[in-house]
Amino acid sequence: MCLAIPMRVLEVRGTGGDMLEPPLAVVEAEGVRREVRLDIVDRLPVVGDYVIVHAGFALHSLDEQQARENLDLLAMMAAGGDETR
Amino acid sequence: MKHVDEYRDRELVKSLAFRLADQVKRPLRFMEVCGTHTMNIFRFGLRSLFPADLEVVSGPGCPVCVTDSADIDVCIAAAENENVVIATFGDLVRVPGSRGSLAESRARGARVEIVYSPIDALELARAHEDKLVVFVGIGFETTVPTVAAAVAQAARLRMDNFCVLSLHKVMPPVFARLLAGNHQLDGLLCPGHVATIVGRRAFEPLALDYGLPCVIGGFEPVDIMQALVQLAELAARREAKVVNAYPRAVAEDGNSSAWRLVTDIFQPVDAQWRGLGTIKSSGLAIRDVYAAFDARRRLDFETETPAPPSTGCRCGDVICGRCRPVDCGHFGGSCTPGHPLGPCMVSSEGSCAAFYRYGEH
Ligand code: SF4
């Protein structure tokens, strides 16, 4: 039940600040599309961003630069370098 | 799919497995504390890649598994009220309390609806204006902000037939309880999506107070292997700090606005954990200002619940890493996913269910 997964943002709407109509995003992963609420996301995503989705809410907009840096670190780790110091 | 496929790369997983074997030079015992870690370690067959000297045990990271039998009884008491519709996440309905499960109440005519999101429970309340919809909230730091957002919305809409039975729990006090004892752990694989909300820094007291290496890990096979390699490196150097191995989803301070919403609506309260008893300030209760949305104040519950019948279920030991599922006499015999005796077999994220499904018996 704690499952949270990354989904790609296809559309963002309702960011006009109407408190009775919280902002929403249409997101997609593996062919499944759904609407998620953006009330609690750390940073409003734009179309094309990935967000971590849990229980109908986006929790976090994934950080591209951090993701790239981590993949570089992984490549180094796999090659046998020591980099966690 | 981006952020997933590159973290499922078999070659990368294999090289990380070599790195891990390199780093584990003495018997090491790590604990993971997230149902998704438990499940994915089995699902992706990672255990077969662990060096023989590395043991990874599951801690109290499955919210269904840690829910106390007395709390299930409270849910059932609410469900038996004719004016109530219960809404909750799937697995909880099959967990036995001392008087059966919510699924059994439903079979006897109670209204129990399974929802995917607390927002679905709000929709139910809008559709059933003559009923009180009680959302049974379970889950840790990852889930609570979603419930807080639902309560905030219900307050904005001035809804008077929606409330929350909060069984939510927070992790630091239970870690403190586990680590204060003779834990025999060499490292903690910290739950990535709890960290998404609370941030890397929130785990620092654990590392410092208990001298324990901690690594925050994501959930794809590469993420998990990376976190274990880094944990083994820290353990080899006996270095007690918190490394963030999931930086694409976890920031230093987490999602502070989401957590602020939680603390606006909820306050710490002592909570019961299955197998661990009462842990101080480990639960979350609804604050007075939001009393109208608190099921405990909207409904009268008996305060006394009978002690659960003793079934010999060892979930309490399993979720503390004190025994393995296969050490329980019921495992695979009188207790299976089709006929679960305890929550660790009910929940797909429970250790017993994972051991059973992936054939470790
Ligand atoms: S196998 Fe069943 S009875 Fe034994 S600890 Fe697990 S859930 Fe409880």
CSV table of C-alpha atoms and ligand atoms in Angstrom, one decimal:
chain,number,residue,atom,x,y,z
A,1,MET,CA,0.0,0.0,0.0
A,2,CYS,CA,3.0,2.3,0.4
A,3,LEU,CA,3.8,1.9,-3.2
A,4,ALA,CA,4.9,5.2,-4.8
A,5,ILE,CA,6.0,5.3,-8.4
A,6,PRO,CA,7.4,7.8,-10.9
A,7,MET,CA,4.9,8.9,-13.5
A,8,ARG,CA,5.3,11.4,-16.4
A,9,VAL,CA,3.3,14.6,-16.4
A,10,LEU,CA,1.2,15.1,-19.6
A,11,GLU,CA,-0.9,18.0,-18.4
A,12,VAL,CA,-1.1,20.5,-15.5
A,13,ARG,CA,-4.2,22.4,-14.7
A,14,GLY,CA,-5.9,24.5,-12.1
A,15,THR,CA,-2.9,26.3,-10.8
A,16,GLY,CA,-4.9,29.5,-10.6
A,17,GLY,CA,-4.9,29.5,-6.8
A,18,ASP,CA,-8.6,28.5,-6.4
A,19,MET,CA,-8.5,26.8,-3.0
A,20,LEU,CA,-11.7,24.9,-3.7
A,21,GLU,CA,-10.3,23.5,-6.9
A,22,PRO,CA,-6.8,22.2,-6.1
A,23,PRO,CA,-4.3,21.9,-8.9
A,24,LEU,CA,-4.2,18.6,-10.8
A,25,ALA,CA,-1.9,16.9,-13.2
A,26,VAL,CA,-2.6,14.1,-15.7
A,27,VAL,CA,0.2,11.6,-15.4
A,28,GLU,CA,1.1,8.4,-17.2
A,29,ALA,CA,3.3,5.3,-16.6
A,30,GLU,CA,3.3,2.1,-18.6
A,31,GLY,CA,0.3,3.1,-20.5
A,32,VAL,CA,-1.8,3.9,-17.4
A,33,ARG,CA,-3.1,7.4,-17.2
A,34,ARG,CA,-4.5,9.1,-14.1
A,35,GLU,CA,-5.3,12.4,-12.5
A,36,VAL,CA,-3.2,13.2,-9.4
A,37,ARG,CA,-3.5,16.1,-7.1
A,38,LEU,CA,-0.7,18.6,-6.7
A,39,ASP,CA,-1.6,20.1,-3.3
A,40,ILE,CA,1.4,18.6,-1.5
A,41,VAL,CA,4.1,18.3,-4.2
A,42,ASP,CA,7.4,19.9,-3.3
A,43,ARG,CA,7.6,21.9,-6.6
A,44,LEU,CA,4.9,22.3,-9.2
A,45,PRO,CA,5.9,20.1,-12.2
A,46,VAL,CA,5.8,21.2,-15.8
A,47,VAL,CA,4.7,19.0,-18.7
A,48,GLY,CA,7.4,16.4,-19.3
A,49,ASP,CA,8.6,16.2,-15.7
A,50,TYR,CA,8.3,13.0,-13.7
A,51,VAL,CA,6.6,13.0,-10.3
A,52,ILE,CA,6.5,10.4,-7.6
A,53,VAL,CA,2.9,9.4,-7.2
A,54,HIS,CA,1.3,7.9,-4.0
A,55,ALA,CA,-2.3,7.5,-3.1
A,56,GLY,CA,-3.6,9.9,-5.7
A,57,PHE,CA,-1.1,12.7,-5.0
A,58,ALA,CA,2.2,13.8,-6.5
A,59,LEU,CA,4.7,13.8,-3.6
A,60,HIS,CA,7.8,15.0,-5.3
A,61,SER,CA,9.0,16.3,-8.7
A,62,LEU,CA,12.0,14.2,-9.6
A,63,ASP,CA,15.3,16.1,-9.8
A,64,GLU,CA,16.8,15.5,-13.3
A,65,GLN,CA,20.3,16.9,-12.4
A,66,GLN,CA,20.5,14.7,-9.3
A,67,ALA,CA,19.3,11.7,-11.3
A,68,ARG,CA,22.1,12.3,-13.8
A,69,GLU,CA,24.7,12.7,-11.2
A,70,ASN,CA,23.6,9.6,-9.5
A,71,LEU,CA,23.8,7.6,-12.7
A,72,ASP,CA,27.4,8.8,-13.2
A,73,LEU,CA,28.2,7.8,-9.7
A,74,LEU,CA,26.7,4.4,-10.3
A,75,ALA,CA,28.8,3.9,-13.5
A,76,MET,CA,31.8,4.7,-11.4
A,77,MET,CA,30.8,2.4,-8.7
A,78,ALA,CA,30.2,-0.4,-11.1
A,79,ALA,CA,33.6,0.2,-12.6
A,80,GLY,CA,35.0,-0.3,-9.1
A,81,GLY,CA,35.9,3.2,-8.0
A,82,ASP,CA,35.5,4.3,-4.4
A,83,GLU,CA,33.3,7.4,-4.2
A,84,THR,CA,31.3,7.5,-1.1
A,85,ARG,CA,33.9,9.2,1.0
B,1,MET,CA,10.3,4.1,-18.8
B,2,LYS,CA,12.5,6.9,-17.6
B,3,HIS,CA,13.6,6.8,-13.9
B,4,VAL,CA,12.7,3.1,-13.9
B,5,ASP,CA,14.4,1.3,-16.9
B,6,GLU,CA,17.9,2.7,-16.2
B,7,TYR,CA,17.5,1.4,-12.7
B,8,ARG,CA,16.6,-2.1,-13.8
B,9,ASP,CA,19.7,-2.6,-15.9
B,10,ARG,CA,20.8,-6.2,-15.4
B,11,GLU,CA,24.5,-5.6,-16.1
B,12,LEU,CA,24.6,-2.7,-13.6
B,13,VAL,CA,22.9,-4.8,-11.0
B,14,LYS,CA,25.5,-7.6,-11.6
B,15,SER,CA,28.5,-5.2,-11.3
B,16,LEU,CA,27.0,-3.8,-8.1
B,17,ALA,CA,26.6,-7.3,-6.8
B,18,PHE,CA,30.3,-7.9,-7.3
B,19,ARG,CA,31.0,-4.6,-5.5
B,20,LEU,CA,28.8,-5.7,-2.7
B,21,ALA,CA,30.6,-9.0,-2.3
B,22,ASP,CA,33.9,-7.1,-2.3
B,23,GLN,CA,32.8,-4.9,0.6
B,24,VAL,CA,31.3,-7.5,2.8
B,25,LYS,CA,34.3,-8.9,4.6
B,26,ARG,CA,32.7,-10.0,7.9
B,27,PRO,CA,29.1,-11.2,8.7
B,28,LEU,CA,26.9,-8.1,8.4
B,29,ARG,CA,23.2,-7.7,9.3
B,30,PHE,CA,21.2,-4.9,7.8
B,31,MET,CA,17.6,-4.0,8.4
B,32,GLU,CA,15.2,-2.5,5.8
B,33,VAL,CA,12.1,-0.8,7.0
B,34,CYS,CA,9.8,-0.4,4.1
B,35,GLY,CA,7.2,-2.8,2.7
B,36,THR,CA,8.3,-1.9,-0.9
B,37,HIS,CA,11.9,-2.8,-0.1
B,38,THR,CA,10.8,-6.1,1.4
B,39,MET,CA,8.7,-6.9,-1.7
B,40,ASN,CA,11.2,-5.7,-4.3
B,41,ILE,CA,14.2,-7.5,-2.8
B,42,PHE,CA,12.2,-10.7,-3.4
B,43,ARG,CA,10.5,-9.7,-6.6
B,44,PHE,CA,13.7,-8.9,-8.4
B,45,GLY,CA,15.5,-11.9,-6.9
B,46,LEU,CA,18.1,-9.8,-5.3
B,47,ARG,CA,18.6,-12.2,-2.4
B,48,SER,CA,20.3,-14.6,-4.6
B,49,LEU,CA,22.9,-11.9,-5.4
B,50,PHE,CA,23.7,-11.1,-1.8
B,51,PRO,CA,27.0,-12.5,-0.5
B,52,ALA,CA,26.6,-15.3,2.1
B,53,ASP,CA,27.9,-13.1,4.9
B,54,LEU,CA,25.1,-10.5,4.4
B,55,GLU,CA,21.8,-10.9,6.1
B,56,VAL,CA,19.0,-8.4,5.3
B,57,VAL,CA,16.1,-8.5,7.7
B,58,SER,CA,12.8,-6.7,7.5
B,59,GLY,CA,11.8,-4.2,10.2
B,60,PRO,CA,8.5,-2.7,11.1
B,61,GLY,CA,8.0,-1.0,7.7
B,62,CYS,CA,4.7,-2.5,6.6
B,63,PRO,CA,1.9,-0.3,7.9
B,64,VAL,CA,-0.7,-3.1,7.8
B,65,CYS,CA,1.6,-5.4,9.7
B,66,VAL,CA,2.3,-3.0,12.6
B,67,THR,CA,-1.4,-2.2,13.1
B,68,ASP,CA,-2.5,-3.6,16.5
B,69,SER,CA,-5.3,-6.0,16.9
B,70,ALA,CA,-7.1,-3.5,19.3
B,71,ASP,CA,-7.1,-0.9,16.5
B,72,ILE,CA,-8.7,-3.3,14.1
B,73,ASP,CA,-11.4,-3.8,16.8
B,74,VAL,CA,-12.0,-0.1,16.8
B,75,CYS,CA,-12.5,-0.1,13.0
B,76,ILE,CA,-14.9,-3.0,13.3
B,77,ALA,CA,-16.9,-1.2,16.0
B,78,ALA,CA,-17.1,1.8,13.6
B,79,ALA,CA,-18.2,-0.4,10.7
B,80,GLU,CA,-21.0,-1.9,12.8
B,81,ASN,CA,-22.6,1.6,13.2
B,82,GLU,CA,-25.5,1.7,10.6
B,83,ASN,CA,-24.8,5.3,9.7
B,84,VAL,CA,-21.2,4.7,8.8
B,85,VAL,CA,-19.4,3.8,5.6
B,86,ILE,CA,-15.8,2.7,6.1
B,87,ALA,CA,-13.3,3.6,3.5
B,88,THR,CA,-9.8,2.3,3.6
B,89,PHE,CA,-6.8,0.9,1.7
B,90,GLY,CA,-7.1,-2.7,0.5
B,91,ASP,CA,-5.0,-4.9,2.7
B,92,LEU,CA,-6.3,-3.7,6.0
B,93,VAL,CA,-9.8,-5.2,5.5
B,94,ARG,CA,-8.4,-8.8,5.8
B,95,VAL,CA,-6.4,-8.2,9.0
B,96,PRO,CA,-7.9,-10.1,11.9
B,97,GLY,CA,-8.6,-8.3,15.2
B,98,SER,CA,-10.0,-10.0,18.2
B,99,ARG,CA,-13.5,-10.1,16.7
B,100,GLY,CA,-12.7,-10.9,13.1
B,101,SER,CA,-11.8,-8.7,10.2
B,102,LEU,CA,-13.4,-5.8,8.4
B,103,ALA,CA,-14.0,-8.2,5.5
B,104,GLU,CA,-16.1,-10.3,7.8
B,105,SER,CA,-18.0,-7.3,9.0
B,106,ARG,CA,-18.7,-6.5,5.3
B,107,ALA,CA,-19.9,-10.0,4.7
B,108,ARG,CA,-22.4,-9.4,7.6
B,109,GLY,CA,-23.7,-6.3,5.9
B,110,ALA,CA,-21.4,-3.5,7.0
B,111,ARG,CA,-20.4,-0.9,4.4
B,112,VAL,CA,-16.7,-1.2,3.8
B,113,GLU,CA,-15.3,0.4,0.7
B,114,ILE,CA,-11.7,0.0,-0.6
B,115,VAL,CA,-10.2,3.2,-1.9
B,116,TYR,CA,-7.0,4.0,-3.6
B,117,SER,CA,-6.7,7.6,-2.3
B,118,PRO,CA,-8.1,9.5,0.7
B,119,ILE,CA,-9.7,11.7,-2.0
B,120,ASP,CA,-11.8,8.8,-3.1
B,121,ALA,CA,-13.1,8.7,0.5
B,122,LEU,CA,-14.1,12.4,0.1
B,123,GLU,CA,-15.9,11.6,-3.1
B,124,LEU,CA,-17.8,8.8,-1.3
B,125,ALA,CA,-18.9,11.3,1.4
B,126,ARG,CA,-20.2,13.6,-1.3
B,127,ALA,CA,-22.1,10.7,-2.9
B,128,HIS,CA,-23.6,9.6,0.5
B,129,GLU,CA,-24.7,12.7,2.2
B,130,ASP,CA,-26.9,10.8,4.7
B,131,LYS,CA,-24.0,8.6,5.9
B,132,LEU,CA,-20.8,9.4,7.8
B,133,VAL,CA,-17.8,8.3,5.8
B,134,VAL,CA,-14.9,7.2,8.1
B,135,PHE,CA,-11.6,7.0,6.3
B,136,VAL,CA,-9.4,4.5,8.2
B,137,GLY,CA,-6.0,6.1,7.9
B,138,ILE,CA,-3.0,3.8,8.1
B,139,GLY,CA,0.5,4.5,6.9
B,140,PHE,CA,3.7,6.3,7.7
B,141,GLU,CA,5.2,9.7,6.8
B,142,THR,CA,4.8,9.1,3.1
B,143,THR,CA,1.0,8.6,3.3
B,144,VAL,CA,0.0,11.0,6.1
B,145,PRO,CA,0.4,14.2,3.9
B,146,THR,CA,-2.2,12.8,1.5
B,147,VAL,CA,-4.7,12.3,4.3
B,148,ALA,CA,-3.9,15.8,5.7
B,149,ALA,CA,-4.6,17.2,2.3
B,150,ALA,CA,-8.0,15.4,2.3
B,151,VAL,CA,-8.9,16.8,5.7
B,152,ALA,CA,-7.8,20.3,4.7
B,153,GLN,CA,-10.1,20.0,1.6
B,154,ALA,CA,-13.0,18.7,3.6
B,155,ALA,CA,-12.6,21.6,6.0
B,156,ARG,CA,-12.5,24.1,3.0
B,157,LEU,CA,-15.7,22.5,1.6
B,158,ARG,CA,-17.2,22.5,5.1
B,159,MET,CA,-18.1,18.8,4.7
B,160,ASP,CA,-19.8,17.4,7.8
B,161,ASN,CA,-20.0,13.7,6.9
B,162,PHE,CA,-16.3,12.9,6.4
B,163,CYS,CA,-13.9,12.0,9.2
B,164,VAL,CA,-10.6,10.1,9.7
B,165,LEU,CA,-9.9,7.3,12.1
B,166,SER,CA,-6.2,8.0,12.4
B,167,LEU,CA,-4.0,4.9,13.0
B,168,HIS,CA,-1.0,6.7,11.3
B,169,LYS,CA,2.4,6.2,12.7
B,170,VAL,CA,5.8,7.9,12.4
B,171,MET,CA,9.0,6.1,12.2
B,172,PRO,CA,11.7,7.7,14.4
B,173,PRO,CA,10.2,6.5,17.7
B,174,VAL,CA,10.0,2.9,16.6
B,175,PHE,CA,13.6,3.0,15.3
B,176,ALA,CA,14.7,4.3,18.7
B,177,ARG,CA,12.8,1.5,20.4
B,178,LEU,CA,14.4,-1.1,18.2
B,179,LEU,CA,17.9,0.3,18.4
B,180,ALA,CA,17.8,0.9,22.2
B,181,GLY,CA,17.7,-2.9,22.7
B,182,ASN,CA,20.4,-5.4,21.7
B,183,HIS,CA,19.7,-4.9,18.0
B,184,GLN,CA,22.8,-6.6,16.5
B,185,LEU,CA,22.4,-4.5,13.4
B,186,ASP,CA,25.3,-3.2,11.3
B,187,GLY,CA,23.3,-0.8,9.2
B,188,LEU,CA,19.9,0.5,8.3
B,189,LEU,CA,18.5,0.7,4.8
B,190,CYS,CA,16.2,3.8,5.3
B,191,PRO,CA,12.9,4.0,3.5
B,192,GLY,CA,13.2,6.2,0.4
B,193,HIS,CA,9.7,7.6,0.2
B,194,VAL,CA,9.5,8.4,3.9
B,195,ALA,CA,12.7,10.3,3.3
B,196,THR,CA,11.1,12.1,0.3
B,197,ILE,CA,8.8,13.7,2.9
B,198,VAL,CA,11.0,14.1,6.0
B,199,GLY,CA,14.4,14.6,4.2
B,200,ARG,CA,17.8,13.1,4.7
B,201,ARG,CA,18.6,15.1,7.7
B,202,ALA,CA,15.7,13.6,9.7
B,203,PHE,CA,17.6,10.3,9.9
B,204,GLU,CA,20.8,11.9,11.4
B,205,PRO,CA,19.8,11.4,15.0
B,206,LEU,CA,19.5,7.7,14.4
B,207,ALA,CA,23.0,7.4,12.9
B,208,LEU,CA,24.5,9.6,15.6
B,209,ASP,CA,22.7,8.4,18.7
B,210,TYR,CA,23.0,4.8,17.9
B,211,GLY,CA,26.3,4.8,16.0
B,212,LEU,CA,24.6,3.1,13.1
B,213,PRO,CA,25.4,3.5,9.4
B,214,CYS,CA,22.3,4.6,7.5
B,215,VAL,CA,21.7,4.8,3.7
B,216,ILE,CA,18.5,6.1,2.1
B,217,GLY,CA,17.6,3.8,-0.8
B,218,GLY,CA,15.2,3.9,-3.7
B,219,PHE,CA,13.2,1.0,-4.9
B,220,GLU,CA,14.4,-0.3,-8.3
B,221,PRO,CA,16.9,-3.1,-8.2
B,222,VAL,CA,19.9,-0.8,-9.0
B,223,ASP,CA,18.7,1.6,-6.3
B,224,ILE,CA,18.6,-1.2,-3.7
B,225,MET,CA,22.0,-2.6,-4.7
B,226,GLN,CA,23.6,0.8,-4.7
B,227,ALA,CA,22.2,1.5,-1.2
B,228,LEU,CA,23.5,-1.9,0.0
B,229,VAL,CA,27.0,-1.3,-1.5
B,230,GLN,CA,27.2,2.1,0.2
B,231,LEU,CA,25.9,0.6,3.5
B,232,ALA,CA,28.5,-2.1,3.3
B,233,GLU,CA,31.2,0.5,2.7
B,234,LEU,CA,30.0,2.5,5.7
B,235,ALA,CA,29.8,-0.6,7.9
B,236,ALA,CA,33.3,-1.7,6.8
B,237,ARG,CA,34.6,1.7,8.1
B,238,ARG,CA,32.1,1.6,11.0
B,239,GLU,CA,31.1,5.1,10.0
B,240,ALA,CA,27.8,6.3,11.5
B,241,LYS,CA,26.3,8.7,9.1
B,242,VAL,CA,23.4,9.1,6.7
B,243,VAL,CA,24.1,8.7,3.0
B,244,ASN,CA,21.4,9.6,0.5
B,245,ALA,CA,21.5,7.0,-2.3
B,246,TYR,CA,18.2,8.2,-3.7
B,247,PRO,CA,19.0,11.9,-4.5
B,248,ARG,CA,16.5,12.1,-7.4
B,249,ALA,CA,13.6,11.8,-4.9
B,250,VAL,CA,15.1,12.9,-1.6
B,251,ALA,CA,16.3,16.3,-0.6
B,252,GLU,CA,18.1,17.4,2.6
B,253,ASP,CA,15.0,18.7,4.2
B,254,GLY,CA,12.5,16.6,2.3
B,255,ASN,CA,9.1,18.1,1.3
B,256,SER,CA,8.8,20.6,4.2
B,257,SER,CA,5.5,22.1,3.0
B,258,ALA,CA,3.8,18.7,2.9
B,259,TRP,CA,5.1,18.0,6.5
B,260,ARG,CA,3.9,21.4,7.6
B,261,LEU,CA,0.4,20.5,6.5
B,262,VAL,CA,0.7,17.3,8.5
B,263,THR,CA,1.7,19.1,11.7
B,264,ASP,CA,-1.1,21.7,11.2
B,265,ILE,CA,-3.7,18.9,11.3
B,266,PHE,CA,-2.1,16.2,13.4
B,267,GLN,CA,-0.3,16.0,16.7
B,268,PRO,CA,1.9,13.3,18.2
B,269,VAL,CA,0.2,10.7,20.4
B,270,ASP,CA,1.2,7.4,21.9
B,271,ALA,CA,0.4,4.5,19.7
B,272,GLN,CA,0.1,0.8,19.9
B,273,TRP,CA,2.3,-1.3,17.6
B,274,ARG,CA,1.7,-5.0,17.0
B,275,GLY,CA,4.4,-7.0,18.8
B,276,LEU,CA,6.0,-3.9,20.3
B,277,GLY,CA,3.3,-2.5,22.6
B,278,THR,CA,2.8,1.2,23.2
B,279,ILE,CA,5.5,3.6,21.9
B,280,LYS,CA,5.5,7.1,23.1
B,281,SER,CA,4.6,9.8,20.5
B,282,SER,CA,4.8,7.3,17.6
B,283,GLY,CA,1.2,8.0,16.4
B,284,LEU,CA,-0.7,10.9,15.0
B,285,ALA,CA,-4.0,12.2,16.3
B,286,ILE,CA,-6.2,14.9,14.8
B,287,ARG,CA,-5.8,18.3,16.6
B,288,ASP,CA,-8.6,20.0,18.4
B,289,VAL,CA,-9.2,22.6,15.7
B,290,TYR,CA,-10.1,19.8,13.3
B,291,ALA,CA,-12.1,17.8,15.9
B,292,ALA,CA,-15.0,17.7,13.5
B,293,PHE,CA,-13.0,15.4,11.2
B,294,ASP,CA,-11.8,13.0,14.0
B,295,ALA,CA,-13.7,9.7,14.0
B,296,ARG,CA,-12.7,9.1,17.6
B,297,ARG,CA,-14.7,12.2,18.6
B,298,ARG,CA,-17.5,11.7,16.2
B,299,LEU,CA,-18.2,8.1,17.2
B,300,ASP,CA,-18.4,6.4,20.6
B,301,PHE,CA,-15.9,3.6,20.9
B,302,GLU,CA,-15.7,1.2,23.7
B,303,THR,CA,-12.3,1.8,25.3
B,304,GLU,CA,-11.8,-1.7,26.4
B,305,THR,CA,-11.1,-4.3,23.8
B,306,PRO,CA,-10.5,-7.9,24.7
B,307,ALA,CA,-7.0,-9.4,24.4
B,308,PRO,CA,-6.8,-11.1,21.0
B,309,PRO,CA,-7.1,-14.8,21.0
B,310,SER,CA,-3.6,-16.3,21.1
B,311,THR,CA,-3.0,-17.9,17.7
B,312,GLY,CA,0.7,-18.4,18.1
B,313,CYS,CA,1.3,-15.9,15.3
B,314,ARG,CA,4.8,-14.4,15.5
B,315,CYS,CA,4.3,-11.3,13.4
B,316,GLY,CA,5.5,-9.2,16.4
B,317,ASP,CA,8.8,-11.0,16.3
B,318,VAL,CA,9.0,-11.0,12.5
B,319,ILE,CA,8.6,-7.2,12.2
B,320,CYS,CA,11.4,-6.6,14.7
B,321,GLY,CA,13.8,-8.9,12.9
B,322,ARG,CA,13.8,-11.3,15.9
B,323,CYS,CA,12.7,-14.3,13.9
B,324,ARG,CA,12.2,-15.2,10.2
B,325,PRO,CA,8.8,-16.1,8.8
B,326,VAL,CA,10.0,-19.7,8.4
B,327,ASP,CA,10.7,-19.9,12.1
B,328,CYS,CA,6.9,-19.6,12.8
B,329,GLY,CA,5.3,-22.9,13.2
B,330,HIS,CA,2.2,-21.8,11.2
B,331,PHE,CA,4.2,-20.7,8.2
B,332,GLY,CA,3.0,-22.3,5.0
B,333,GLY,CA,0.8,-24.8,6.9
B,334,SER,CA,-2.0,-23.3,8.9
B,335,CYS,CA,-1.0,-19.8,7.7
B,336,THR,CA,-0.9,-19.0,3.9
B,337,PRO,CA,-1.9,-15.9,1.9
B,338,GLY,CA,-5.3,-17.6,1.2
B,339,HIS,CA,-5.8,-18.2,4.9
B,340,PRO,CA,-3.7,-15.7,6.8
B,341,LEU,CA,-3.4,-15.8,10.6
B,342,GLY,CA,-1.5,-12.6,10.9
B,343,PRO,CA,-1.0,-9.3,9.1
B,344,CYS,CA,2.5,-10.2,7.9
B,345,MET,CA,0.8,-12.8,5.7
B,346,VAL,CA,-2.2,-10.6,4.8
B,347,SER,CA,-0.2,-7.8,3.3
B,348,SER,CA,1.6,-8.3,0.1
B,349,GLU,CA,4.3,-6.2,1.6
B,350,GLY,CA,4.5,-8.4,4.7
B,351,SER,CA,7.6,-10.5,5.2
B,352,CYS,CA,5.6,-13.7,5.6
B,353,ALA,CA,3.7,-13.2,2.4
B,354,ALA,CA,7.0,-12.3,0.5
B,355,PHE,CA,8.7,-15.4,1.8
B,356,TYR,CA,5.7,-17.5,0.9
B,357,ARG,CA,5.2,-16.1,-2.6
B,358,TYR,CA,8.9,-16.3,-3.6
B,359,GLY,CA,9.3,-19.8,-2.3
B,360,GLU,CA,11.7,-19.4,0.6
B,361,HIS,CA,10.4,-22.2,2.6
C,1,SF4,S1,3.5,-17.2,9.2
C,1,SF4,FE1,1.4,-16.4,9.7
C,1,SF4,S2,1.1,-16.9,11.9
C,1,SF4,FE2,3.3,-17.1,11.4
C,1,SF4,S3,4.1,-15.0,11.9
C,1,SF4,FE3,3.6,-15.0,9.7
C,1,SF4,S4,1.6,-14.2,9.7
C,1,SF4,FE4,1.9,-14.8,11.8
